[in-house]
Every structure is written in C-alpha cells, then in structure tokens.
Amino acid sequence: MAISDNAEIIDSALDRIMAGYVFPRRAAEVDRALRARLAAGEYDALSGPALCAAVTAHLQEVCPDRHLRLLWQDEPRPLTALADDGAGREAFLALMRAENHGIRRTEQLDGNIGCLDVRWMADAGEGAHAIGAAMELVARTRALLLDLRKCRGGSPAGAAMWCSYFFPDGEVHLNDIYERSTDSIRQYWTLPHLPAPRYLDRPVYVLTSATTFSGGEDLAYTLQAHGRAEVVGETTRGGAHPTLRHPVTEHITVTVPAARTVNAVTGTNWEGVGVQPDRAVAAEKALETAHGEARERLG
C-alpha cells in the first residue's frame, strides 16, 4: 500500500532508523523527538522537498550525523526496485561506470608533479583497473596531488584500494568498520597485489574542501593518520558512517547509518568534525598551495 500522508512517511522512516541506526540509544532519542514534533503538528503543512528538509534538520538537531537524512527525488522510482538490496549496488556500479569510476582528470603539472582529480571512491572490483590506469599515469612523477575537493563518497573498499598504492605491502591495518546488523567488525588492510606500481617514498598532498564527504574523507583521513600525506584545503563535511538507503515512498528515501568506521591509528573517525587540514587554505587555493609546496620541497 502506498504511503500517502506525513504521519505514515515519518513513522516508516523512524521505524527504519530504530531498526538499523548504528547507535540504538541515539535512535531512540531521535524517535522521541520527531514523534513529539509530529504530534504537535509541525509537519502538517509540509510536503515533498520541504518535508524532507525539515525532517532532516530535526534528525540532525538531535543526532548530528551527516548521513542521517530524508531525501527527496523528483523522478519516482518503484518501491519494489528500491527495496531490492541488489538494486542499490547495481545503481552504484552503474553510476561509477558513467563517472569513469570516479576519476575525472589525470594531469602532469610543472616540476613533474602529478595530479589526480577523484570525485568518487569506486568499487574495488570493477574500479580496480581504472584506478590502476590513473596510478600508472602518475607513477613516474616526483610528487602527487590527490584532489578530493569534489569527492562525494563511495565504497570503503575502494578507499582502501586507493590507500594501498601509498604503502609498500599488504600489511598496513587501515581501519575497521563495525556493523550493527551483524554485530561484527570488518577489518580493512592495504592490498598485497595491485594492477599498477605503488607510489612510495615521494610526497603526497590531499586537497580537500567543505564538499569532501564520506568515502573521500575516508581516504584523506586515513592517509593523514598514517603520516603518508599532508592535507591541504578546508575542513571536510564530517560523514564517517557507512549508510543504507531505504525507500519510504516512490519519491522519498531515508538514509540510515548502519555502521561506524574506527581508524587503526586514531581509534576514532571524522564523524561530525571532518578531516582537519594540515594546511588550512580556501578550497580554490588548495591546488596552487600544494603545488607550490611540492616544488619547493623537491627543489
């Protein structure tokens, strides 16, 4: 049966949050707060994008988790397709294929400094050859600028694959992800075998902005925590929890963080605080700043 009114929409979204949010106590706090607002009639006059924006603001007011959201999409999507777990993965893979597995640009800058503009953390399986091809193109540069200023997220395994290129072997413990649904921890280590040469013993700079999010933050935070890269730019958005999407209506989806990342060095993550740059500059100045530092450092 189609969900038609706001009470049903919010009730369905809260049920998903209560069942799946990685912090059950915070889920209960969210549930109480939003049901009180619903009972007070705060959502009665809202619909569509305005309802989603208001609910998202109230969710994050109680629990400042950037992945906890009610999303509106203009084009309707069948609930049966949305509810299929495999459909979500196929949609992600289709997006990655259309987006060249997240690699927007590869460039050789003055001074033989490499630059990779990466917009998504691709799937570690399908995206492996594209990531390898990009790393092959910069393999002989003297330093690398990894531009994540417009990176919006993606696969944790893809982030681990990117990280692997900057370490000598498969013996570096990067981070763990705890999943509530299975009460289990999945460890992420550098990969022992890669389709392109590793990028070792040379400076790496990661460029960030206030737009950098989720999987992009994972890569920046992990390389910084392990002392393998310097972060230049702005503090990132601060979304560290792997997230599932659940359909509420044909136009509305609730995103529920179902896991949490724990970095192997820091014992924590970037949730709510973002990745803090080593060199804080405006995002539009990050490339120029890092390029200049790399050239000066190398002489």
PDB file of C-alpha atoms in Angstrom, residues 26-250:
ATOM      1  CA  ARG A  26      20.598   7.824  19.751  1.00  0.00           C
ATOM      2  CA  ALA A  27      17.958   6.250  17.518  1.00  0.00           C
ATOM      3  CA  ALA A  28      15.563   6.196  20.476  1.00  0.00           C
ATOM      4  CA  GLU A  29      16.263   9.880  21.142  1.00  0.00           C
ATOM      5  CA  VAL A  30      15.555  10.716  17.510  1.00  0.00           C
ATOM      6  CA  ASP A  31      12.352   8.685  17.585  1.00  0.00           C
ATOM      7  CA  ARG A  32      11.013  10.503  20.661  1.00  0.00           C
ATOM      8  CA  ALA A  33      11.908  13.952  19.365  1.00  0.00           C
ATOM      9  CA  LEU A  34      10.382  13.568  15.914  1.00  0.00           C
ATOM     10  CA  ARG A  35       7.221  11.877  17.155  1.00  0.00           C
ATOM     11  CA  ALA A  36       6.725  14.800  19.533  1.00  0.00           C
ATOM     12  CA  ARG A  37       7.052  17.236  16.636  1.00  0.00           C
ATOM     13  CA  LEU A  38       4.676  15.127  14.563  1.00  0.00           C
ATOM     14  CA  ALA A  39       2.092  15.100  17.356  1.00  0.00           C
ATOM     15  CA  ALA A  40       2.440  18.878  17.685  1.00  0.00           C
ATOM     16  CA  GLY A  41       1.519  19.292  14.015  1.00  0.00           C
ATOM     17  CA  GLU A  42       4.861  20.732  12.917  1.00  0.00           C
ATOM     18  CA  TYR A  43       4.838  18.776   9.651  1.00  0.00           C
ATOM     19  CA  ASP A  44       1.169  19.202   8.754  1.00  0.00           C
ATOM     20  CA  ALA A  45       1.685  21.991   6.219  1.00  0.00           C
ATOM     21  CA  LEU A  46       4.780  20.485   4.599  1.00  0.00           C
ATOM     22  CA  SER A  47       5.200  18.155   1.657  1.00  0.00           C
ATOM     23  CA  GLY A  48       7.792  16.955  -0.808  1.00  0.00           C
ATOM     24  CA  PRO A  49      11.260  18.558  -0.599  1.00  0.00           C
ATOM     25  CA  ALA A  50      10.173  20.911   2.211  1.00  0.00           C
ATOM     26  CA  LEU A  51       9.101  17.984   4.385  1.00  0.00           C
ATOM     27  CA  CYS A  52      12.367  16.138   3.712  1.00  0.00           C
ATOM     28  CA  ALA A  53      14.435  19.220   4.512  1.00  0.00           C
ATOM     29  CA  ALA A  54      12.591  19.850   7.775  1.00  0.00           C
ATOM     30  CA  VAL A  55      12.782  16.233   8.935  1.00  0.00           C
ATOM     31  CA  THR A  56      16.475  16.047   8.049  1.00  0.00           C
ATOM     32  CA  ALA A  57      17.190  19.223  10.019  1.00  0.00           C
ATOM     33  CA  HIS A  58      15.337  17.827  13.040  1.00  0.00           C
ATOM     34  CA  LEU A  59      17.075  14.450  12.762  1.00  0.00           C
ATOM     35  CA  GLN A  60      20.467  16.107  12.742  1.00  0.00           C
ATOM     36  CA  GLU A  61      19.497  18.525  15.506  1.00  0.00           C
ATOM     37  CA  VAL A  62      19.022  15.563  17.845  1.00  0.00           C
ATOM     38  CA  CYS A  63      21.788  13.443  16.341  1.00  0.00           C
ATOM     39  CA  PRO A  64      24.360  15.407  14.300  1.00  0.00           C
ATOM     40  CA  ASP A  65      25.088  12.600  11.868  1.00  0.00           C
ATOM     41  CA  ARG A  66      25.513  13.912   8.308  1.00  0.00           C
ATOM     42  CA  HIS A  67      24.389  10.629   6.783  1.00  0.00           C
ATOM     43  CA  LEU A  68      21.073  10.556   8.689  1.00  0.00           C
ATOM     44  CA  ARG A  69      18.679  12.101   6.178  1.00  0.00           C
ATOM     45  CA  LEU A  70      15.295  12.035   4.488  1.00  0.00           C
ATOM     46  CA  LEU A  71      15.905  12.553   0.773  1.00  0.00           C
ATOM     47  CA  TRP A  72      13.544  13.690  -1.970  1.00  0.00           C
ATOM     48  CA  GLN A  73      13.953  12.617  -5.590  1.00  0.00           C
ATOM     49  CA  ASP A  74      11.863  14.299  -8.304  1.00  0.00           C
ATOM     50  CA  GLU A  75      11.672  11.232 -10.527  1.00  0.00           C
ATOM     51  CA  PRO A  76       9.558   8.469  -8.958  1.00  0.00           C
ATOM     52  CA  ARG A  77      11.173   5.079  -8.523  1.00  0.00           C
ATOM     53  CA  PRO A  78       9.255   1.818  -7.973  1.00  0.00           C
ATOM     54  CA  LEU A  79       9.292   0.761  -4.334  1.00  0.00           C
ATOM     55  CA  THR A  80       9.908  -2.866  -5.303  1.00  0.00           C
ATOM     56  CA  ALA A  81      13.099  -1.925  -7.137  1.00  0.00           C
ATOM     57  CA  LEU A  82      14.259   0.330  -4.328  1.00  0.00           C
ATOM     58  CA  ALA A  83      13.634  -2.358  -1.733  1.00  0.00           C
ATOM     59  CA  ASP A  84      15.864  -4.846  -3.551  1.00  0.00           C
ATOM     60  CA  ASP A  85      19.277  -4.877  -1.832  1.00  0.00           C
ATOM     61  CA  GLY A  86      20.966  -5.850  -5.077  1.00  0.00           C
ATOM     62  CA  ALA A  87      19.370  -2.908  -6.877  1.00  0.00           C
ATOM     63  CA  GLY A  88      21.241  -0.440  -4.685  1.00  0.00           C
ATOM     64  CA  ARG A  89      24.578  -1.979  -5.548  1.00  0.00           C
ATOM     65  CA  GLU A  90      23.731  -2.147  -9.240  1.00  0.00           C
ATOM     66  CA  ALA A  91      22.726   1.520  -9.187  1.00  0.00           C
ATOM     67  CA  PHE A  92      26.053   2.408  -7.564  1.00  0.00           C
ATOM     68  CA  LEU A  93      28.014   0.373 -10.105  1.00  0.00           C
ATOM     69  CA  ALA A  94      26.084   2.000 -12.955  1.00  0.00           C
ATOM     70  CA  LEU A  95      26.907   5.426 -11.535  1.00  0.00           C
ATOM     71  CA  MET A  96      30.589   4.512 -11.253  1.00  0.00           C
ATOM     72  CA  ARG A  97      30.688   3.322 -14.865  1.00  0.00           C
ATOM     73  CA  ALA A  98      29.094   6.565 -16.009  1.00  0.00           C
ATOM     74  CA  GLU A  99      31.534   8.574 -13.875  1.00  0.00           C
ATOM     75  CA  ASN A 100      34.693   6.803 -15.092  1.00  0.00           C
ATOM     76  CA  HIS A 101      34.955   5.114 -11.694  1.00  0.00           C
ATOM     77  CA  GLY A 102      35.336   8.492 -10.052  1.00  0.00           C
ATOM     78  CA  ILE A 103      38.444   9.620 -11.933  1.00  0.00           C
ATOM     79  CA  ARG A 104      37.730  12.971 -13.549  1.00  0.00           C
ATOM     80  CA  ARG A 105      41.214  14.098 -14.573  1.00  0.00           C
ATOM     81  CA  THR A 106      44.845  12.980 -14.591  1.00  0.00           C
ATOM     82  CA  GLU A 107      47.459  15.674 -15.137  1.00  0.00           C
ATOM     83  CA  GLN A 108      51.192  16.271 -15.052  1.00  0.00           C
ATOM     84  CA  LEU A 109      51.916  19.707 -13.574  1.00  0.00           C
ATOM     85  CA  ASP A 110      55.068  21.794 -13.833  1.00  0.00           C
ATOM     86  CA  GLY A 111      58.009  20.294 -11.976  1.00  0.00           C
ATOM     87  CA  ASN A 112      56.815  16.764 -12.804  1.00  0.00           C
ATOM     88  CA  ILE A 113      54.137  16.874 -10.120  1.00  0.00           C
ATOM     89  CA  GLY A 114      51.200  14.507 -10.699  1.00  0.00           C
ATOM     90  CA  CYS A 115      47.595  15.499 -10.049  1.00  0.00           C
ATOM     91  CA  LEU A 116      44.566  13.198  -9.861  1.00  0.00           C
ATOM     92  CA  ASP A 117      41.078  14.678  -9.648  1.00  0.00           C
ATOM     93  CA  VAL A 118      38.945  11.983  -7.963  1.00  0.00           C
ATOM     94  CA  ARG A 119      35.185  12.503  -7.486  1.00  0.00           C
ATOM     95  CA  TRP A 120      34.104   9.063  -6.140  1.00  0.00           C
ATOM     96  CA  MET A 121      35.601   6.102  -4.321  1.00  0.00           C
ATOM     97  CA  ALA A 122      34.855   3.402  -6.873  1.00  0.00           C
ATOM     98  CA  ASP A 123      34.011  -0.228  -6.293  1.00  0.00           C
ATOM     99  CA  ALA A 124      37.252  -2.092  -5.558  1.00  0.00           C
ATOM    100  CA  GLY A 125      36.341  -4.815  -8.061  1.00  0.00           C
ATOM    101  CA  GLU A 126      35.024  -3.050 -11.138  1.00  0.00           C
ATOM    102  CA  GLY A 127      37.019   0.098 -10.454  1.00  0.00           C
ATOM    103  CA  ALA A 128      40.394  -1.577  -9.904  1.00  0.00           C
ATOM    104  CA  HIS A 129      41.663  -1.246 -13.474  1.00  0.00           C
ATOM    105  CA  ALA A 130      40.602   2.394 -13.790  1.00  0.00           C
ATOM    106  CA  ILE A 131      42.320   3.255 -10.502  1.00  0.00           C
ATOM    107  CA  GLY A 132      45.384   1.329 -11.656  1.00  0.00           C
ATOM    108  CA  ALA A 133      45.398   3.152 -15.006  1.00  0.00           C
ATOM    109  CA  ALA A 134      45.346   6.513 -13.228  1.00  0.00           C
ATOM    110  CA  MET A 135      48.154   5.486 -10.901  1.00  0.00           C
ATOM    111  CA  GLU A 136      50.163   4.193 -13.868  1.00  0.00           C
ATOM    112  CA  LEU A 137      49.971   7.636 -15.474  1.00  0.00           C
ATOM    113  CA  VAL A 138      51.449   9.350 -12.405  1.00  0.00           C
ATOM    114  CA  ALA A 139      53.860   6.564 -11.475  1.00  0.00           C
ATOM    115  CA  ARG A 140      56.953   8.483 -12.568  1.00  0.00           C
ATOM    116  CA  THR A 141      56.121  11.861 -11.091  1.00  0.00           C
ATOM    117  CA  ARG A 142      58.131  13.344  -8.202  1.00  0.00           C
ATOM    118  CA  ALA A 143      55.113  14.152  -6.002  1.00  0.00           C
ATOM    119  CA  LEU A 144      51.361  13.655  -6.184  1.00  0.00           C
ATOM    120  CA  LEU A 145      48.412  15.936  -5.543  1.00  0.00           C
ATOM    121  CA  LEU A 146      45.292  13.877  -4.837  1.00  0.00           C
ATOM    122  CA  ASP A 147      42.414  16.280  -5.452  1.00  0.00           C
ATOM    123  CA  LEU A 148      39.378  15.236  -3.395  1.00  0.00           C
ATOM    124  CA  ARG A 149      37.752  18.662  -3.238  1.00  0.00           C
ATOM    125  CA  LYS A 150      34.689  17.413  -5.113  1.00  0.00           C
ATOM    126  CA  CYS A 151      34.722  13.820  -3.883  1.00  0.00           C
ATOM    127  CA  ARG A 152      31.268  12.933  -2.555  1.00  0.00           C
ATOM    128  CA  GLY A 153      31.765   9.417  -1.224  1.00  0.00           C
ATOM    129  CA  GLY A 154      31.633   5.858  -2.437  1.00  0.00           C
ATOM    130  CA  SER A 155      32.929   2.460  -1.388  1.00  0.00           C
ATOM    131  CA  PRO A 156      35.025   1.819   1.768  1.00  0.00           C
ATOM    132  CA  ALA A 157      36.771  -0.978  -0.098  1.00  0.00           C
ATOM    133  CA  GLY A 158      37.506   1.445  -2.927  1.00  0.00           C
ATOM    134  CA  ALA A 159      39.024   3.907  -0.446  1.00  0.00           C
ATOM    135  CA  ALA A 160      41.190   1.077   0.922  1.00  0.00           C
ATOM    136  CA  MET A 161      42.366   0.267  -2.591  1.00  0.00           C
ATOM    137  CA  TRP A 162      43.380   3.881  -3.208  1.00  0.00           C
ATOM    138  CA  CYS A 163      45.225   3.881   0.145  1.00  0.00           C
ATOM    139  CA  SER A 164      47.061   0.705  -0.786  1.00  0.00           C
ATOM    140  CA  TYR A 165      49.045   2.478  -3.509  1.00  0.00           C
ATOM    141  CA  PHE A 166      50.820   4.608  -0.924  1.00  0.00           C
ATOM    142  CA  PHE A 167      52.131   1.803   1.281  1.00  0.00           C
ATOM    143  CA  PRO A 168      54.769  -0.842   0.469  1.00  0.00           C
ATOM    144  CA  ASP A 169      52.769  -4.018   1.042  1.00  0.00           C
ATOM    145  CA  GLY A 170      49.564  -5.590   2.298  1.00  0.00           C
ATOM    146  CA  GLU A 171      50.470  -5.405   5.960  1.00  0.00           C
ATOM    147  CA  VAL A 172      49.095  -1.989   6.955  1.00  0.00           C
ATOM    148  CA  HIS A 173      45.910  -2.038   9.004  1.00  0.00           C
ATOM    149  CA  LEU A 174      43.886   0.944   7.779  1.00  0.00           C
ATOM    150  CA  ASN A 175      40.605   0.857   9.711  1.00  0.00           C
ATOM    151  CA  ASP A 176      37.719  -1.268  10.933  1.00  0.00           C
ATOM    152  CA  ILE A 177      34.003  -0.979  10.258  1.00  0.00           C
ATOM    153  CA  TYR A 178      31.554  -2.170  12.902  1.00  0.00           C
ATOM    154  CA  GLU A 179      28.143  -3.264  11.555  1.00  0.00           C
ATOM    155  CA  ARG A 180      25.171  -3.181  13.899  1.00  0.00           C
ATOM    156  CA  SER A 181      23.055  -5.693  11.985  1.00  0.00           C
ATOM    157  CA  THR A 182      25.601  -8.483  12.368  1.00  0.00           C
ATOM    158  CA  ASP A 183      27.362  -7.160  15.489  1.00  0.00           C
ATOM    159  CA  SER A 184      30.606  -7.781  13.636  1.00  0.00           C
ATOM    160  CA  ILE A 185      33.771  -5.926  12.667  1.00  0.00           C
ATOM    161  CA  ARG A 186      35.285  -5.943   9.199  1.00  0.00           C
ATOM    162  CA  GLN A 187      38.950  -5.029   9.002  1.00  0.00           C
ATOM    163  CA  TYR A 188      40.426  -3.087   6.093  1.00  0.00           C
ATOM    164  CA  TRP A 189      44.099  -3.604   5.258  1.00  0.00           C
ATOM    165  CA  THR A 190      46.253  -2.475   2.373  1.00  0.00           C
ATOM    166  CA  LEU A 191      46.061  -4.869  -0.555  1.00  0.00           C
ATOM    167  CA  PRO A 192      49.056  -7.114  -1.278  1.00  0.00           C
ATOM    168  CA  HIS A 193      48.561  -7.069  -5.057  1.00  0.00           C
ATOM    169  CA  LEU A 194      47.698  -4.069  -7.236  1.00  0.00           C
ATOM    170  CA  PRO A 195      47.354  -3.616 -11.023  1.00  0.00           C
ATOM    171  CA  ALA A 196      49.818  -0.679 -11.125  1.00  0.00           C
ATOM    172  CA  PRO A 197      53.041   0.362  -9.358  1.00  0.00           C
ATOM    173  CA  ARG A 198      52.811   1.615  -5.776  1.00  0.00           C
ATOM    174  CA  TYR A 199      53.560   5.270  -5.151  1.00  0.00           C
ATOM    175  CA  LEU A 200      56.268   5.122  -2.467  1.00  0.00           C
ATOM    176  CA  ASP A 201      58.913   7.408  -0.938  1.00  0.00           C
ATOM    177  CA  ARG A 202      57.510  10.555  -2.553  1.00  0.00           C
ATOM    178  CA  PRO A 203      55.394  13.380  -1.151  1.00  0.00           C
ATOM    179  CA  VAL A 204      51.609  13.097  -1.357  1.00  0.00           C
ATOM    180  CA  TYR A 205      49.235  16.005  -0.791  1.00  0.00           C
ATOM    181  CA  VAL A 206      45.486  15.536  -0.409  1.00  0.00           C
ATOM    182  CA  LEU A 207      43.325  18.519  -1.398  1.00  0.00           C
ATOM    183  CA  THR A 208      40.039  18.964   0.484  1.00  0.00           C
ATOM    184  CA  SER A 209      37.046  21.276   0.658  1.00  0.00           C
ATOM    185  CA  ALA A 210      33.874  21.660   2.684  1.00  0.00           C
ATOM    186  CA  THR A 211      32.257  19.479  -0.023  1.00  0.00           C
ATOM    187  CA  THR A 212      34.568  16.480   0.504  1.00  0.00           C
ATOM    188  CA  PHE A 213      32.418  13.793   2.097  1.00  0.00           C
ATOM    189  CA  SER A 214      32.213  10.197   3.299  1.00  0.00           C
ATOM    190  CA  GLY A 215      34.488   7.955   1.203  1.00  0.00           C
ATOM    191  CA  GLY A 216      36.586  10.942   0.149  1.00  0.00           C
ATOM    192  CA  GLU A 217      37.045  11.801   3.803  1.00  0.00           C
ATOM    193  CA  ASP A 218      37.986   8.195   4.499  1.00  0.00           C
ATOM    194  CA  LEU A 219      40.903   8.401   2.058  1.00  0.00           C
ATOM    195  CA  ALA A 220      42.065  11.808   3.313  1.00  0.00           C
ATOM    196  CA  TYR A 221      41.774  10.887   6.998  1.00  0.00           C
ATOM    197  CA  THR A 222      43.465   7.514   6.630  1.00  0.00           C
ATOM    198  CA  LEU A 223      46.469   8.802   4.691  1.00  0.00           C
ATOM    199  CA  GLN A 224      46.844  11.693   7.130  1.00  0.00           C
ATOM    200  CA  ALA A 225      46.532   9.486  10.228  1.00  0.00           C
ATOM    201  CA  HIS A 226      49.202   7.126   8.906  1.00  0.00           C
ATOM    202  CA  GLY A 227      51.518  10.043   8.161  1.00  0.00           C
ATOM    203  CA  ARG A 228      51.507   9.247   4.451  1.00  0.00           C
ATOM    204  CA  ALA A 229      50.012  12.505   3.169  1.00  0.00           C
ATOM    205  CA  GLU A 230      49.548  16.141   4.097  1.00  0.00           C
ATOM    206  CA  VAL A 231      46.028  17.537   3.805  1.00  0.00           C
ATOM    207  CA  VAL A 232      45.740  20.976   2.214  1.00  0.00           C
ATOM    208  CA  GLY A 233      42.467  22.900   1.958  1.00  0.00           C
ATOM    209  CA  GLU A 234      39.321  23.122   4.054  1.00  0.00           C
ATOM    210  CA  THR A 235      37.822  21.043   6.852  1.00  0.00           C
ATOM    211  CA  THR A 236      35.624  18.382   5.260  1.00  0.00           C
ATOM    212  CA  ARG A 237      31.901  17.778   5.858  1.00  0.00           C
ATOM    213  CA  GLY A 238      32.227  15.106   8.546  1.00  0.00           C
ATOM    214  CA  GLY A 239      30.341  11.954   7.494  1.00  0.00           C
ATOM    215  CA  ALA A 240      32.052   8.764   8.667  1.00  0.00           C
ATOM    216  CA  HIS A 241      29.266   6.194   8.951  1.00  0.00           C
ATOM    217  CA  PRO A 242      28.604   3.697   6.123  1.00  0.00           C
ATOM    218  CA  THR A 243      24.950   4.048   5.243  1.00  0.00           C
ATOM    219  CA  LEU A 244      21.995   2.106   3.857  1.00  0.00           C
ATOM    220  CA  ARG A 245      19.147   3.633   1.837  1.00  0.00           C
ATOM    221  CA  HIS A 246      15.566   2.548   2.469  1.00  0.00           C
ATOM    222  CA  PRO A 247      12.566   3.535   0.332  1.00  0.00           C
ATOM    223  CA  VAL A 248       9.701   5.291   2.117  1.00  0.00           C
ATOM    224  CA  THR A 249       7.694   6.371  -0.927  1.00  0.00           C
ATOM    225  CA  GLU A 250       8.429   6.469  -4.639  1.00  0.00           C
TER     226      GLU A 250
END
